[in-house]
Tab-separated table of N, CA and C in Angstrom:
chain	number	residue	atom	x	y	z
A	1	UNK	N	-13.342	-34.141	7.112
A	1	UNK	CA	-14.109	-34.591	8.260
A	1	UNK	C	-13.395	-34.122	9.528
A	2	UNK	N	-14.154	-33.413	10.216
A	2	UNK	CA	-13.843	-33.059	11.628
A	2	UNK	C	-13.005	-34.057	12.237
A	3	UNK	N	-11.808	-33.738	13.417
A	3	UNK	CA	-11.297	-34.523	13.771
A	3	UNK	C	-12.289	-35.624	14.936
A	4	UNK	N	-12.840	-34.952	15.726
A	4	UNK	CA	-13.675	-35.397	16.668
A	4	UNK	C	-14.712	-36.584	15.420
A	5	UNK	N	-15.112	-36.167	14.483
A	5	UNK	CA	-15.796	-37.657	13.761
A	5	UNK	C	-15.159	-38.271	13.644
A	6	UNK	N	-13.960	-37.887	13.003
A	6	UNK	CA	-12.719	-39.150	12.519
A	6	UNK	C	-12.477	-39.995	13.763
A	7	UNK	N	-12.413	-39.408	14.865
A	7	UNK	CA	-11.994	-40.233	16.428
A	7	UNK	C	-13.446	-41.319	15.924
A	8	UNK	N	-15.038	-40.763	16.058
A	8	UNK	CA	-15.853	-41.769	16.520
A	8	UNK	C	-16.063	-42.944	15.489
A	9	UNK	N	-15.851	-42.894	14.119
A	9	UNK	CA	-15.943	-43.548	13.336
A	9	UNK	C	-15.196	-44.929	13.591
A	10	UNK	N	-13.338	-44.422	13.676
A	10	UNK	CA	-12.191	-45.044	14.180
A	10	UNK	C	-12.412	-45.909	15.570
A	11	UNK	N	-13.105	-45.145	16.493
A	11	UNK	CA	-13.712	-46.115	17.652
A	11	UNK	C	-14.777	-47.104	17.586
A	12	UNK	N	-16.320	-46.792	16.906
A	12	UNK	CA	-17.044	-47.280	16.520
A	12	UNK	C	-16.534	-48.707	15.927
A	13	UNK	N	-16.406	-47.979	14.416
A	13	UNK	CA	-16.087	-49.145	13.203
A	13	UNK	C	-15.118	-50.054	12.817
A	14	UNK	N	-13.938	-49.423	13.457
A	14	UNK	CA	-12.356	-49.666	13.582
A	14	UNK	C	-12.442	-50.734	14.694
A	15	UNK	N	-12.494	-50.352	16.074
A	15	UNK	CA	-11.897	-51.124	17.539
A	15	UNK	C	-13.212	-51.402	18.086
A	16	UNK	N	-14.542	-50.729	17.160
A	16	UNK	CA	-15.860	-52.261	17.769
A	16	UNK	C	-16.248	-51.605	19.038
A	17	UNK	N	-16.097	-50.352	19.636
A	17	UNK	CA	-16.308	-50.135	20.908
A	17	UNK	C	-17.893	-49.308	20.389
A	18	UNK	N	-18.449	-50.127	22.057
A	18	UNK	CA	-19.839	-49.282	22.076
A	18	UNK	C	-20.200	-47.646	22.220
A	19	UNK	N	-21.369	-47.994	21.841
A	19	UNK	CA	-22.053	-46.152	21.973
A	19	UNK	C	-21.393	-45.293	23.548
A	20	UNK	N	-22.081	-46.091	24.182
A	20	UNK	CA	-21.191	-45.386	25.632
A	20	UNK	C	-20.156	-45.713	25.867
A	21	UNK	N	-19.199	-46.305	25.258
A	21	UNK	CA	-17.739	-46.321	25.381
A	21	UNK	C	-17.170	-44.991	24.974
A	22	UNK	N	-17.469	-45.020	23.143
A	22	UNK	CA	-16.663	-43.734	22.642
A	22	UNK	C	-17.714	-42.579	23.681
A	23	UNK	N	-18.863	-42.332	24.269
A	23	UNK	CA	-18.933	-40.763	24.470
A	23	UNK	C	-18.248	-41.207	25.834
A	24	UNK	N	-18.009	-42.274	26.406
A	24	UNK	CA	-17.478	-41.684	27.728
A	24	UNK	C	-15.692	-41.282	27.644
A	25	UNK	N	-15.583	-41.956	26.558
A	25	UNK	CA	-14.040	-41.485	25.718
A	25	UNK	C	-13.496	-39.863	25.675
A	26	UNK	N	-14.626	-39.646	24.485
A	26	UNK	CA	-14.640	-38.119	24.257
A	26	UNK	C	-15.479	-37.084	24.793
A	27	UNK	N	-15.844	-37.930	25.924
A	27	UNK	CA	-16.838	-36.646	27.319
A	27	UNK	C	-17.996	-35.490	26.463
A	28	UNK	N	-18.545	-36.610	25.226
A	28	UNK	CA	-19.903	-35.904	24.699
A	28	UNK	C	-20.952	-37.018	25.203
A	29	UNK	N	-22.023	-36.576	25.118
A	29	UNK	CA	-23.476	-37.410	25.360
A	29	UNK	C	-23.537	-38.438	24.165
A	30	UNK	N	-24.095	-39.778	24.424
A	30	UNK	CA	-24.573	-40.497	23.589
A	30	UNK	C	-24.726	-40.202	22.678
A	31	UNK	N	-26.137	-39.386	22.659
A	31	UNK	CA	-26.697	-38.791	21.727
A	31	UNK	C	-26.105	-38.463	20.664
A	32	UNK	N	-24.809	-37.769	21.076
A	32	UNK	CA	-24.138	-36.502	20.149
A	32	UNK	C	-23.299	-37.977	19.360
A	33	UNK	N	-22.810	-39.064	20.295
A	33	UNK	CA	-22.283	-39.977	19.277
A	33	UNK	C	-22.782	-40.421	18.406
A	34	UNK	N	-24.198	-40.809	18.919
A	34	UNK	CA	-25.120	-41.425	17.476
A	34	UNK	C	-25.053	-40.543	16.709
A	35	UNK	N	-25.149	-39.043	16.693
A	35	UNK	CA	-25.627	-38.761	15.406
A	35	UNK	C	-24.154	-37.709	14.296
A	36	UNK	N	-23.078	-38.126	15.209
A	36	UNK	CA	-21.832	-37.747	14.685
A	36	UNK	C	-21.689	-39.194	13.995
A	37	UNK	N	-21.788	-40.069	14.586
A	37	UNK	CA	-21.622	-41.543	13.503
A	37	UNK	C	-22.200	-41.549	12.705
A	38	UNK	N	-23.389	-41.175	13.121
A	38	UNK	CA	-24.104	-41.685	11.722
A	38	UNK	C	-24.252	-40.870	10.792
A	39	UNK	N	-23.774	-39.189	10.852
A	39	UNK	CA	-23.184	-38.239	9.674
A	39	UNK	C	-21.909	-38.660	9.033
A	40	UNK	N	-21.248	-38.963	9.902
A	40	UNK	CA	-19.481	-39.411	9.434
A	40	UNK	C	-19.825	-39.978	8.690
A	41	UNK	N	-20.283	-41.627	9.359
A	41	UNK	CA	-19.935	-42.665	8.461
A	41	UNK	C	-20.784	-42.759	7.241
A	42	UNK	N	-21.653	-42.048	7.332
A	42	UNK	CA	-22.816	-41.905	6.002
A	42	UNK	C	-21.149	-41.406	4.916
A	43	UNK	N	-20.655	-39.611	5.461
A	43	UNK	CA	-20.187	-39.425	4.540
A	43	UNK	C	-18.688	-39.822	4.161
A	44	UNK	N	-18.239	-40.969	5.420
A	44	UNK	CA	-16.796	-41.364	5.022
A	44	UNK	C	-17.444	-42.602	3.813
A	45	UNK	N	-18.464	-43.254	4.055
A	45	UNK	CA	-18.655	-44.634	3.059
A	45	UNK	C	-19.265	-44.121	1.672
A	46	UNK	N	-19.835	-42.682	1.529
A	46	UNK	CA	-20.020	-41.950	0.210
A	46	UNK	C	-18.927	-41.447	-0.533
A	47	UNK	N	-17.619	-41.510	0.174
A	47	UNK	CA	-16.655	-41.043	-0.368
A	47	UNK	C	-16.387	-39.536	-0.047
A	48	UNK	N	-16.673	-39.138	0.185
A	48	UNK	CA	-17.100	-37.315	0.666
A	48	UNK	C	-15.981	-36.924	1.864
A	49	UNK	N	-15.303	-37.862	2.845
A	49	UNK	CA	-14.770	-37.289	3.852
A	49	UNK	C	-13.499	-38.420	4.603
A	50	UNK	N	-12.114	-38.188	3.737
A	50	UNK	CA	-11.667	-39.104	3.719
A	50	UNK	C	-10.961	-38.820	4.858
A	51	UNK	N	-10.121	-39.696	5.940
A	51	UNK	CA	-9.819	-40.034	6.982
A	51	UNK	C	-8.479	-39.784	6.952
């Protein structure tokens, strides 16, 4: 897993911070967070992309 997912997952799921927290973190759009989370964590909780 890309490092940049590993960051949003770790922010997200880990320390609880909101959607516009992590992109104003890592200076991507919302957008791009929702749908990096929700690829990550699909494939960190399938087992597929370990941390």
């Amino acid at each position: 897993m890309p490092i940049r997912d590993q960051a949003i997952v770790v922010l997200r799921h880990w320390e609880d911070q909101s959607v516009a927290t992590v992109a104003q973190i890592l200076r991507i759009s919302v957008s791009a967070v929702k749908m990096r989370d929700a690829r990550a964590f699909s494939l960190f909780t399938s087992g597929g992309g370990g941390i």
